Every structure is written in C-alpha cells, then in structure tokens.
XYZ file of C-alpha atoms in Angstrom:
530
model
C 276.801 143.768 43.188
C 277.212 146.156 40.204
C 278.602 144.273 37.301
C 279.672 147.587 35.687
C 282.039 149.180 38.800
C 283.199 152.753 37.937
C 285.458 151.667 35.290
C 284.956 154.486 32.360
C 286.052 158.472 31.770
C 283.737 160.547 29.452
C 285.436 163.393 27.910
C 282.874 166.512 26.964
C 284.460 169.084 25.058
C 282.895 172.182 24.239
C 283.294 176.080 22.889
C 280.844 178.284 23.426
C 277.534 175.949 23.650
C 276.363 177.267 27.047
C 272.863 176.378 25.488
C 273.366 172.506 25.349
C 277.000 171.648 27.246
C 274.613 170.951 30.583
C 272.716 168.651 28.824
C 275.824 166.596 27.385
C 277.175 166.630 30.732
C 273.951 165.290 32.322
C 273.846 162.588 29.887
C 276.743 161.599 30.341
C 276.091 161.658 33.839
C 272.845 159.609 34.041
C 274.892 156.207 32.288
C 275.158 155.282 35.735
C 278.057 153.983 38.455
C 279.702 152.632 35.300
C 281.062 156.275 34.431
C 283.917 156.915 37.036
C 284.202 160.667 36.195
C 283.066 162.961 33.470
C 285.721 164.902 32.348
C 284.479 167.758 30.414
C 287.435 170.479 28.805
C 286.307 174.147 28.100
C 287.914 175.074 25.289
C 288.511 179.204 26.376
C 284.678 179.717 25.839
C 283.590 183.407 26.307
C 279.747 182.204 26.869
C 280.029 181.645 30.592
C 280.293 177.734 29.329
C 282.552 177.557 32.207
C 280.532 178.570 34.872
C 278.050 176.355 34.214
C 280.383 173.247 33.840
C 282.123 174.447 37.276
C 278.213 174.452 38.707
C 277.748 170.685 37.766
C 280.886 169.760 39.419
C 279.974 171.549 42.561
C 276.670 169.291 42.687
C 278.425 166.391 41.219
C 282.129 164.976 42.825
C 281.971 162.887 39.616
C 282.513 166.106 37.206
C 286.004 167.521 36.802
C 286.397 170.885 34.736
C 289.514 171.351 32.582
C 289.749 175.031 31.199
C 292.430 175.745 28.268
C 294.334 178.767 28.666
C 293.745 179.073 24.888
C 291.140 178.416 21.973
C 292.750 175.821 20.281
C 290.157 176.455 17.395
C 289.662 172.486 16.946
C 288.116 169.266 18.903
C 291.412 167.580 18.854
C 293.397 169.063 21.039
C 290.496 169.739 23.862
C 290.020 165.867 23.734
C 293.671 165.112 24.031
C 293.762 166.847 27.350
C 290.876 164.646 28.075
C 292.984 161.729 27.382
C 295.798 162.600 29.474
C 293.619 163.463 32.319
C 291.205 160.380 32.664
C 292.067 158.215 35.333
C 289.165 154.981 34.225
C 290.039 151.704 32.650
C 288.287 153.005 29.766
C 287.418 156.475 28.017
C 285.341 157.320 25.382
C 283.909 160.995 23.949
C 281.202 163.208 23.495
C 280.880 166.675 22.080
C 279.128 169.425 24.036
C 275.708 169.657 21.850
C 274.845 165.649 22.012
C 273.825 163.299 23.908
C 274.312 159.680 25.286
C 271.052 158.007 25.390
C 270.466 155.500 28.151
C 272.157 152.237 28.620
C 275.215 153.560 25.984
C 278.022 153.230 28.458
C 276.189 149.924 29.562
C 276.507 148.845 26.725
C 279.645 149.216 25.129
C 281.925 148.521 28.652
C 279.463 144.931 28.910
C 280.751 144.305 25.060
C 284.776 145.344 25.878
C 284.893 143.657 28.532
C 282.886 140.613 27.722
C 284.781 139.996 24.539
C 288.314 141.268 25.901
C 288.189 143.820 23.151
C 290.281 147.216 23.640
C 287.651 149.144 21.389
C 283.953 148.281 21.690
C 281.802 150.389 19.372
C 277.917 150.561 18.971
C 275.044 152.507 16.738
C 275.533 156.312 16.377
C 272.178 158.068 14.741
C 272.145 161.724 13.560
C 269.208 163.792 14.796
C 268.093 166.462 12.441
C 266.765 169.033 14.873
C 263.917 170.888 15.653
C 262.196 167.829 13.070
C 263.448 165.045 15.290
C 263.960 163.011 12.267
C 266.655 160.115 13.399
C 269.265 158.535 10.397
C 270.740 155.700 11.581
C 274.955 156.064 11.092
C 276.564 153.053 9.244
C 274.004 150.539 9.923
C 275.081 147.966 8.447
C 278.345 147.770 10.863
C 275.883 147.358 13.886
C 273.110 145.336 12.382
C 273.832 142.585 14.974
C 276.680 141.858 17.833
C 280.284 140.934 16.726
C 283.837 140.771 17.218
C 286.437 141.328 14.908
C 289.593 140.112 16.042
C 291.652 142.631 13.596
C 290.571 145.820 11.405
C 291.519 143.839 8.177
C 288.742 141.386 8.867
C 286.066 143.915 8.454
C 287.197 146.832 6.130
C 284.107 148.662 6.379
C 285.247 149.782 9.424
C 287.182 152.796 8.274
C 283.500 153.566 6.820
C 283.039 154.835 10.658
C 285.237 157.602 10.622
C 283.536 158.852 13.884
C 285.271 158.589 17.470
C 282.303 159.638 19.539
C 280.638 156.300 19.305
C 282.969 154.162 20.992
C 284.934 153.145 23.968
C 288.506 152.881 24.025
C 290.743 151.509 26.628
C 292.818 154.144 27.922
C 296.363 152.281 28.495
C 295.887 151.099 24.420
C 295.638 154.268 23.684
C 298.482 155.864 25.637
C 300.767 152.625 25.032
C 299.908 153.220 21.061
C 300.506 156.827 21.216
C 296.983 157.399 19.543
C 296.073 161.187 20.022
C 294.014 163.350 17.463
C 295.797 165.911 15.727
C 296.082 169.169 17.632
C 294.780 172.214 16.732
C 292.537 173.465 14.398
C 292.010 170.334 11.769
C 288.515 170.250 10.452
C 288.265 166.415 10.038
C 289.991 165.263 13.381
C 288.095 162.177 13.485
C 289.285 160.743 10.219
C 293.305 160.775 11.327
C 292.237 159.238 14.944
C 290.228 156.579 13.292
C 292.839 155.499 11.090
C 295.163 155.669 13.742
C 293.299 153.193 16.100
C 292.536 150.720 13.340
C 296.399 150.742 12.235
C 297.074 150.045 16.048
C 294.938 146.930 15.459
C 292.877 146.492 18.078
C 290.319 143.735 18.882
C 286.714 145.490 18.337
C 283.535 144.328 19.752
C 280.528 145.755 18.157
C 277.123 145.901 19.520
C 273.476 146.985 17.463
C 272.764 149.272 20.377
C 272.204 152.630 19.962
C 275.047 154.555 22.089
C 275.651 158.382 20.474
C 272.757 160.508 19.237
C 274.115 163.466 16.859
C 272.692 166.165 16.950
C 272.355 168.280 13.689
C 271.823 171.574 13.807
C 271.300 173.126 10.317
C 269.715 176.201 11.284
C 272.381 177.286 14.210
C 274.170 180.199 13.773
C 277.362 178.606 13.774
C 277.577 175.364 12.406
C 279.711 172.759 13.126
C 282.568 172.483 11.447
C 282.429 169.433 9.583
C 278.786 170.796 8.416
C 280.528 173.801 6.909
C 280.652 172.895 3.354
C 280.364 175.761 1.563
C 284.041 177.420 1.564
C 286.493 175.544 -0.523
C 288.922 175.378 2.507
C 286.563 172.341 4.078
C 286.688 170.255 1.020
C 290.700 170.781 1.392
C 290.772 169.660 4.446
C 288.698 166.743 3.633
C 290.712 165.478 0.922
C 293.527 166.165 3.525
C 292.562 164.301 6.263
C 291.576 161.268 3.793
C 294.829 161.637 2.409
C 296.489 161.332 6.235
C 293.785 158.132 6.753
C 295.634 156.121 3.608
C 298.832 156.850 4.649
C 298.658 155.831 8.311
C 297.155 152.795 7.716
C 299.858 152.041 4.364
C 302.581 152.991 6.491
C 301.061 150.345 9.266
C 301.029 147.378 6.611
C 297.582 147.673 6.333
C 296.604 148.188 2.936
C 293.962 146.244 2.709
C 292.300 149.486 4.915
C 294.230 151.844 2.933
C 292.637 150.979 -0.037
C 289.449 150.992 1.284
C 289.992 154.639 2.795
C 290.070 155.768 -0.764
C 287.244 153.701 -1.970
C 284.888 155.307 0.631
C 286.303 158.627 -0.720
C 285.083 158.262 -4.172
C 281.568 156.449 -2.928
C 280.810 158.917 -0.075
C 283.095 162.360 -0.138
C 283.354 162.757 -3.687
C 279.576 162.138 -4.497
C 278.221 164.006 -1.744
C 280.292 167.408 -2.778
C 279.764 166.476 -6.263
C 275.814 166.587 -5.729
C 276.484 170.293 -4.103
C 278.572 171.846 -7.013
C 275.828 173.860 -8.263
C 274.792 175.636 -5.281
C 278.472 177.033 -5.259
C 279.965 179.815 -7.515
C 282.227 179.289 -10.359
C 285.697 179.700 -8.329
C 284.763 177.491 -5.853
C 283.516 174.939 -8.649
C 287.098 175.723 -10.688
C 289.267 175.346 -7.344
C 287.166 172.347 -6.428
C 288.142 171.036 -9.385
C 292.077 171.808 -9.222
C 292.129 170.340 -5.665
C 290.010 167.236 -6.672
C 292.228 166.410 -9.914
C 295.024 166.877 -7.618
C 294.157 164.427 -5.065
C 292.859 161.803 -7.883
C 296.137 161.475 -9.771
C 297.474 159.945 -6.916
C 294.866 157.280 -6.801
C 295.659 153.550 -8.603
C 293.579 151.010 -10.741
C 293.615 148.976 -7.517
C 291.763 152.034 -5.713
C 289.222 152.543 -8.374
C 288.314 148.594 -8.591
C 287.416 148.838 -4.815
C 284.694 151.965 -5.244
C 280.905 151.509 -6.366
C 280.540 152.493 -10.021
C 279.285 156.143 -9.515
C 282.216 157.316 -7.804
C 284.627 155.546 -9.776
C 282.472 157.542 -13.110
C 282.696 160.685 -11.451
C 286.133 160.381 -10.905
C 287.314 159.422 -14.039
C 285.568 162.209 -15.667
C 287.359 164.921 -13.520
C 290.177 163.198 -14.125
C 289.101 163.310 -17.946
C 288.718 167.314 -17.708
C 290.800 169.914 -17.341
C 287.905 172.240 -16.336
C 284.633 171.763 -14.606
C 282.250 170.231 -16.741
C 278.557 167.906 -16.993
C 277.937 169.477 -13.401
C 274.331 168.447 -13.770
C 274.646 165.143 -15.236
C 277.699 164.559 -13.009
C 275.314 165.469 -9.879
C 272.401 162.921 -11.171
C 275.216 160.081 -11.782
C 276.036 160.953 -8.015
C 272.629 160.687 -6.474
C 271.556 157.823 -3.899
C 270.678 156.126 -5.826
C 272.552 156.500 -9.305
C 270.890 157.957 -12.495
C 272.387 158.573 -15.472
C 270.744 160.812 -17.635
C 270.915 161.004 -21.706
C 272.484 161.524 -23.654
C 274.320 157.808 -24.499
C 277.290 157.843 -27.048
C 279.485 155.051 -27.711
C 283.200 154.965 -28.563
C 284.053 154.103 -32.619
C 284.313 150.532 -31.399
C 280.546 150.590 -29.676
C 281.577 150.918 -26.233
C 279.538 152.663 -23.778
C 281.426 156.336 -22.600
C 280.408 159.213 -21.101
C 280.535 161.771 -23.931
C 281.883 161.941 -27.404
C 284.275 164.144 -26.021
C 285.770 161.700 -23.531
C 285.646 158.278 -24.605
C 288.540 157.411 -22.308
C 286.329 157.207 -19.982
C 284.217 154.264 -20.511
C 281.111 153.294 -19.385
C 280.901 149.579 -20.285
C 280.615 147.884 -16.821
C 276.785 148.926 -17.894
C 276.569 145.945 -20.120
C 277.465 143.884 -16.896
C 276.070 145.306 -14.176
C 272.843 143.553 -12.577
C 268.988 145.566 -13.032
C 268.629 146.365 -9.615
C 271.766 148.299 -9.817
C 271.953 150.402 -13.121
C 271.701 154.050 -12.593
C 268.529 153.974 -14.575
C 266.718 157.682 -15.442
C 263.203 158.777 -14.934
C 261.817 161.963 -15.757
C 259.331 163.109 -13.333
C 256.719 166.029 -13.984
C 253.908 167.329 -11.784
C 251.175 169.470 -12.283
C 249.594 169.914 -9.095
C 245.257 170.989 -10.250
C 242.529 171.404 -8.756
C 240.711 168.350 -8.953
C 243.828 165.552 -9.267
C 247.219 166.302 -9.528
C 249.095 164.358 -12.568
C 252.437 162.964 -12.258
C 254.119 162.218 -15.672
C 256.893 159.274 -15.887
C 259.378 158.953 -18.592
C 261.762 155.737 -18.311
C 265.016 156.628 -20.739
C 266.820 153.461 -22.667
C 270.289 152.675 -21.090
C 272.457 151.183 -23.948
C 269.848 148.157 -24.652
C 269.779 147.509 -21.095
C 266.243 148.538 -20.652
C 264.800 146.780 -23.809
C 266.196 143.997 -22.857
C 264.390 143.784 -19.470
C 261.469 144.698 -20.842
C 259.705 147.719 -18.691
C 256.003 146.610 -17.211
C 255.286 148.971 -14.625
C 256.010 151.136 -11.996
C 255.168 151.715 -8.252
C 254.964 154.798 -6.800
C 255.734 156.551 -3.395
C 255.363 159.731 -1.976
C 257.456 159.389 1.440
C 257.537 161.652 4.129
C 261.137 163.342 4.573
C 260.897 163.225 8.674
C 259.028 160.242 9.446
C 260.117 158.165 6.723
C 256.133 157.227 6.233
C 254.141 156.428 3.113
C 251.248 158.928 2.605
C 250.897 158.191 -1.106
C 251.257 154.415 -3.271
C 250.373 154.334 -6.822
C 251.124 151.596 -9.464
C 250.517 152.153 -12.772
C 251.928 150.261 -16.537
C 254.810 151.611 -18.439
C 253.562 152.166 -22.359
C 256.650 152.337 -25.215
C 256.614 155.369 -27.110
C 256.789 154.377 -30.212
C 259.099 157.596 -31.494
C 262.125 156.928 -29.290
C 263.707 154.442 -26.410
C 261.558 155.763 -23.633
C 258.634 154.139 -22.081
C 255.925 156.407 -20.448
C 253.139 156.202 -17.730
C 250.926 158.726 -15.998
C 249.802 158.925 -12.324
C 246.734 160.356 -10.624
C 248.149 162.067 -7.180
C 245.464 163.025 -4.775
C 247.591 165.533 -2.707
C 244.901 166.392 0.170
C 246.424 162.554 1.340
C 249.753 164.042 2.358
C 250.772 165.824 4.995
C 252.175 168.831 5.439
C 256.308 168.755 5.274
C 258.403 167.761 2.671
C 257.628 164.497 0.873
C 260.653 162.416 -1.453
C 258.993 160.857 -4.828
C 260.357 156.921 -4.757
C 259.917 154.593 -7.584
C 260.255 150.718 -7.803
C 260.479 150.092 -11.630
C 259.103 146.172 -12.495
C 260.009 144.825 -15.925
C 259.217 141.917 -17.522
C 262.146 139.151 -16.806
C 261.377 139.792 -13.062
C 263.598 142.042 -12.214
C 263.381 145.354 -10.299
C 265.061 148.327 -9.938
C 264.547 151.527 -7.007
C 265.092 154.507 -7.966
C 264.277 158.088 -7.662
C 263.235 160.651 -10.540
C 265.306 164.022 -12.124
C 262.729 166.853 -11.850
C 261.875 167.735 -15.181
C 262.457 171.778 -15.438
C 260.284 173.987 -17.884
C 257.104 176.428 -18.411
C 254.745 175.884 -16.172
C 256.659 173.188 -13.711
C 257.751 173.520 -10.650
C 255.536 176.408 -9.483
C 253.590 176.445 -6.191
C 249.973 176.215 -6.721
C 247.011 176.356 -4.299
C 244.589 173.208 -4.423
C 241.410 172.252 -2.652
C 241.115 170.084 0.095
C 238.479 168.500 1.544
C 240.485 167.779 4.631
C 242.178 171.236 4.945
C 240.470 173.163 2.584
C 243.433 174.086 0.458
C 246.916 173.008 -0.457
C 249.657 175.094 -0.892
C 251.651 172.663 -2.819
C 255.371 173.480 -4.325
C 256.855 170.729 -6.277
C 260.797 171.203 -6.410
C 263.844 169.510 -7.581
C 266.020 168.447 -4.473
C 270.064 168.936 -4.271
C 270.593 165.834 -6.113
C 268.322 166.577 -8.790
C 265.368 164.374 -7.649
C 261.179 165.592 -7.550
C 259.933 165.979 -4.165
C 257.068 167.790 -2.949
C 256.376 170.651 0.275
C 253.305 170.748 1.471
C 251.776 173.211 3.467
C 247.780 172.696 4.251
C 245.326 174.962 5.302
C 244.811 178.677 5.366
C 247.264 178.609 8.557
C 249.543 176.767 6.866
C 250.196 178.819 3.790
C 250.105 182.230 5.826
C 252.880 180.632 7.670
C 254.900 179.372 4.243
C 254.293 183.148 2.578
C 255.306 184.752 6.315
C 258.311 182.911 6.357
C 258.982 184.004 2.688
C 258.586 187.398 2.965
C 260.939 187.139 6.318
C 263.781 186.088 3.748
C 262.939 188.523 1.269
C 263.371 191.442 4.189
C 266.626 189.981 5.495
C-alpha cells in the first residue's frame, strides 16, 4: 500500500517559457502517486506555452490547464488561481523554468504529515546554468530534520523568503486567508512568507533537497527578481521588506519583525551596496534617496539584531546626505567583510569611519573576535612566464592586528563552478618596518589551474592562535590587471586575465591552450561588434 496516497496539488505557473514549462511540468509529474494533480496556470503567454501545457494534459488526466484571460504581469496572481483551484490536502509551487528533483514531494508530505505540521519545508539550491554550478539556499535552516512548533522559535526563518520550496496545507491557507499579492509585485514571495509565518504555523523541516533554481543569467529576459539594474527593483525590494515587518508587527510577532529588517541590512543592503558602481550616478543618487528613506524608519533595536557590516553601511548612508565611500562601502560589504584604510579615530580615540563622520563609530572593532574582523589584504599578480608572483599586503586594524601578531598565510586558488582547489600555497607574513602592514610573496604556477574562473581565498594565521578567512581587494595600477599569455607545459600557453570581482576581490580567468584563447578573443571581438 502506498504510504503517500494522492494527497498534494503542484501549481506551475508560467509566461512565455515554451522552452522549459514541459520540463517543470514533467517534474512535477515524475514525484509520483503522491501528486494528485498538477495544476499548471498560463499566464496569457503568446509563445504557444499553452499548447504545449494543453498537450501534457491530453497524455496525462493528472494535468489541468488554467489560462488567464489576462497577463497579470506578476507570479502572484497566476499562483493564487492555483490556490483556489487545487483540490489536494496539500499544495505547494513551482515556477515554469525549474525543476523538482526526485523524491521532493516524498519528502516534504512524509515530514507534514509525520510531524502534523501545516508547512513542511526542505533544501532549495540555485543552479547557475549552462555551468551547472549548484549553491545550496539557506543551509543552515536544513542542515538536519526539525520541527518548530511556532515561527518565533526559529527566527531565521524569515531568512527563507522563498515559497517554492515548501508544502503548505491547503485548508491553512484558505482558513488564514494567505494569498500573494496580485498583480505585478516584483518580490511576491517576501509578503507571502511573512504572511504564513504571522499565521503561525507548525513547520517541519527536512535536509533534503526539494526545489532546484534555475538561474539563467544569460536569458534574454531575466527573471524578475534577477533584474537589478533599474532603480524601480531596489524600490520594490525595500517595499516588499517594508510589507514583511509590518505583517508580522501587526501579528504580535516582533520578534520576526525585527529580524525581517536585520536580514535587510545583512543580505539586501550589502548585496546592492556591492553593485553601486556598475550603475550610473542617478541610479547611485536615487538609490541613495530611497535607501535613507527606508533607514530612518529603522530603531536601535533593529540595528543591534544585524551583523556588523550592514549595520556600518547603514549608518553611513544614514550619515550622508549624498552618495559617498562607494568603494570602501562595497569592500566593507563583501562576504566576507574588509575594511580598507584609511583608520581615523574620533577626538576621544574611538574608532569611526571617516573624519568626516565620526557619528558613526566603529568601536565594536576593539571587541569583536579575530575570526570575524573585516581584516584587508591587498592582493597583486603578475602573471610571467616562468612563475607567476602573487604579492600580499596585510593592513593594521586599530591595534587589532599587532596585537594578534600576523605569522602566515595560506593560500587558495578555488574554482568558481566546482568549488575545487587547483592551487594551495602557505607562505610567512614579514612586518614592514615603514608602516602597520605586514607583507609576503607567493610563487603561483598557473599551468595547475584550469580553465574558468578561479576566486583567490586566504586563511590568515597569527601568532595567539587565532585565524581569520578572508578574501583580498585587487590592487589597481600600471601594469596590473592585464591579460597576459604564459607557457604551459600542459597546454602550451595560458591566456591568463587577473581581475577584480564585483565586490572588489582578485580572482583569476583562465583560458588554456591555443583553442582556448581563440575562443576568449572570438568571444571578445563578438561584443565589440554588437
């Protein structure tokens, strides 16, 4: 007897994705007698979407098709009418261009039901297409199996702001009234979420893997949420954040609401922060405005919950009428945290971020454990033909450094889509005796890496045992940063280009071989033309 009788709904929504909607479908298909009926809404596609959805159902009684009259320009209101039409116990989503992997809907209706929870949630990973490369989504929620009676008892929770990887049951969420907002609203998810914790709901989670999102950087038409660049999607970020607190404030849960605006300034406000110089000066000075804006609403309460680098970044927007420190601002923002010179103090000797602002202090530095200080390396390399030399340059952080007492550092070259080592290197950190910085230089033998794009890692040692990780700012200049062509005795040359990544950090491409630098310059020259 199947444990699992036809007992859940999967809603597919899609617009316009005739390329991947069959495979969504089928996924959601292949989870077995568990899923009742796959529900999957056509949101007015002009693709011929429709025709292939209406083709499934013909070979599948499970399928129903649900065409809207109208674009409704969003994913809310396409997975509302999934809602009101699913007739299973239990319904969860999925979005027309990913997947459920095997065993998801297992998974999650074994967990519900097993621990009488009316949301059971499991591991969603993003999957960076054509690479393959797999980032696993809030790990730390679904490291092992639990339940958690109420939101409140687990506040990371409104860290998972997404609604595709979990399983609702349908009567809480019609007896609750929990819908997403209709239309076009860029950051649906966010208001849903907050909406189901405020409810609160027993949630079972479970370390399986159930969602697999698929990124698409290079699509024509990105998703919405990866639409960053026009000022109107940081709006509607800040907006939907905004609706998050105030749901769950209004439900008595502010416990959650706080932490809604903690994860703002640790995860929303650094990762735009980071991208501020690839936009143009009205975005930055809108960005700005709007950011302020939002900000001045926050408490000291909100700002105690956040990690230090938000909270710093903050403050100094806050601080500043205009935009300002965009590259030191983008380093302090960087997984992990660097904070690059220079180092003033107030009149009294406390650590702040300019001379400028000293409202805005900087003295939880004197506190704050090694392994946590945004500590900043300067990073040069000058890729030759016979080894490559990578130059270190450790900066003081008010005392903090000195104190420690630098002794060395490991190195690591790892591979962006793998997440493999090609490259370790250790080598002694020497004090220059001229100002607080302590030096060391590395011999890189590049024909050991791949081709791709390869991340520079450091793990600095010092001398009362502690340790910090960290990554390095890419030192800028004559003569840095240049692609150069190396020998190889694997591949017989290297097209190498050392670069400095979005947040500021070194990394490395790597293209070997003659074929592989006719297809780096090809692809150049293709951008150059268009």
């Amino acid at each position: 007897m199947d444990p699992h009788p036809a007992q859940v709904t999967v809603v597919v929504i899609g617009y316009n994705d005739a390329a991947h909607v069959t495979d969504a479908v089928r996924s959601a298909l292949a989870q077995g007698p568990a899923v009742r009926e796959v529900i999957a809404v056509d949101d007015c596609s002009t693709d011929g979407s429709a025709d292939l959805l209406d083709t499934l159902a013909a070979a599948d009684p499970r399928v129903r098709v649900v065409r809207r009259p109208v674009n409704s320009g969003g994913c809310g209101s396409p997975r509302n009418n999934g809602i009101d039409a699913a007739t299973a116990p239990y319904v969860m989503f999925l979005d027309s261009d990913d997947v459920l992997p095997p065993g998801a809907v297992d998974a999650l209706l074994a967990a519900a039901l097993g621990r009488g929870a009316q949301v059971a949630a499991g591991l969603c990973v993003r999957r960076e297409l054509p690479s393959g490369r797999e980032v696993r989504w809030q790990p730390e929620l679904y490291a092992k199996a639990a339940v958690v009676p109420r939101p409140a008892r687990r506040a990371r929770l409104v860290h998972d702001t997404l609604c595709v990887n979990k399983l609702y049951r349908t009567d809480f969420l019609r007896e609750h009234g929990i819908r997403f907002p209709e239309g076009r609203y860029t950051y649906e998810d966010f208001v849903f979420s907050a909406r189901v914790l405020a409810a609160g709901p027993r949630i079972a989670l479970v370390p399986d893997t159930v969602y697999v999102w698929h990124v698409r950087r290079s699509a024509e038409r990105l998703s919405i949420s990866l639409d960053r660049a026009d000022i109107d999607n940081w709006r509607a970020r800040t907006e939907a954040n905004r609706a998050a607190y105030e749901i769950l404030l209004g439900a008595g849960e502010k416990r959650l609401a706080r932490a809604v605006r903690a994860k703002f300034l640790d995860h929303e406000l650094r990762m735009y922060t980071r991208e501020l110089d690839l936009r143009g000066p009205a975005y930055r000075r809108e960005w700005w405005t709007l950011t302020r804006a939002y900000l001045a609403s926050f408490d000291a309460a909100d700002f105690a919950l956040a990690p230090a680098p938000g909270r710093v970044v903050a403050r100094v927007v806050l601080a500043a009428a205009e935009p300002r420190d965009l590259s030191r601002l983008k380093e302090i923002a960087a997984r992990p945290a660097r904070l690059r010179p220079p180092y003033p103090r107030a009149a009294d000797g406390t650590p702040v971020w300019s001379a400028d602002l000293p409202q805005v202090e900087l003295d939880h530095l004197l506190e704050r454990p090694m392994h946590l200080l945004p500590a900043a390396v300067d990073a040069e390399l000058r890729p030759r033909a016979r080894a490559a030399r990578l130059r270190l340059r450790l900066h003081e952080l008010y005392g903090r450094m000195a104190d420690a007492g630098p002794r060395s550092v490991d190195v690591e070259f790892v591979h962006r889509e793998s997440g493999r080592a090609g490259l370790r290197r250790t080598a002694g950190l020497v004090p220059d005796p001229d100002d607080d910085t302590w030096s060391a230089e590395v011999p890189v033998e590049l024909s050991a890496l791949d081709s791709g794009a390869w991340d520079l890692r450091l793990r600095l040692h010092f001398h009362d045992g502690t340790s910090r990780d960290t990554t390095a700012h890419a030192v800028t200049g004559p003569g840095l940063l240049r692609r150069a062509v190396v020998p190889s005795r694997r591949h017989g040359i290297l097209l190498v280009q050392p670069y400095a990544t979005h947040a500021g950090a070194l990394a490395l491409r790597i293209a070997p071989g003659w074929r592989g630098m006719t297809g780096v310059v090809r692809r150049r020259l293709g951008r150059l033309l268009h």
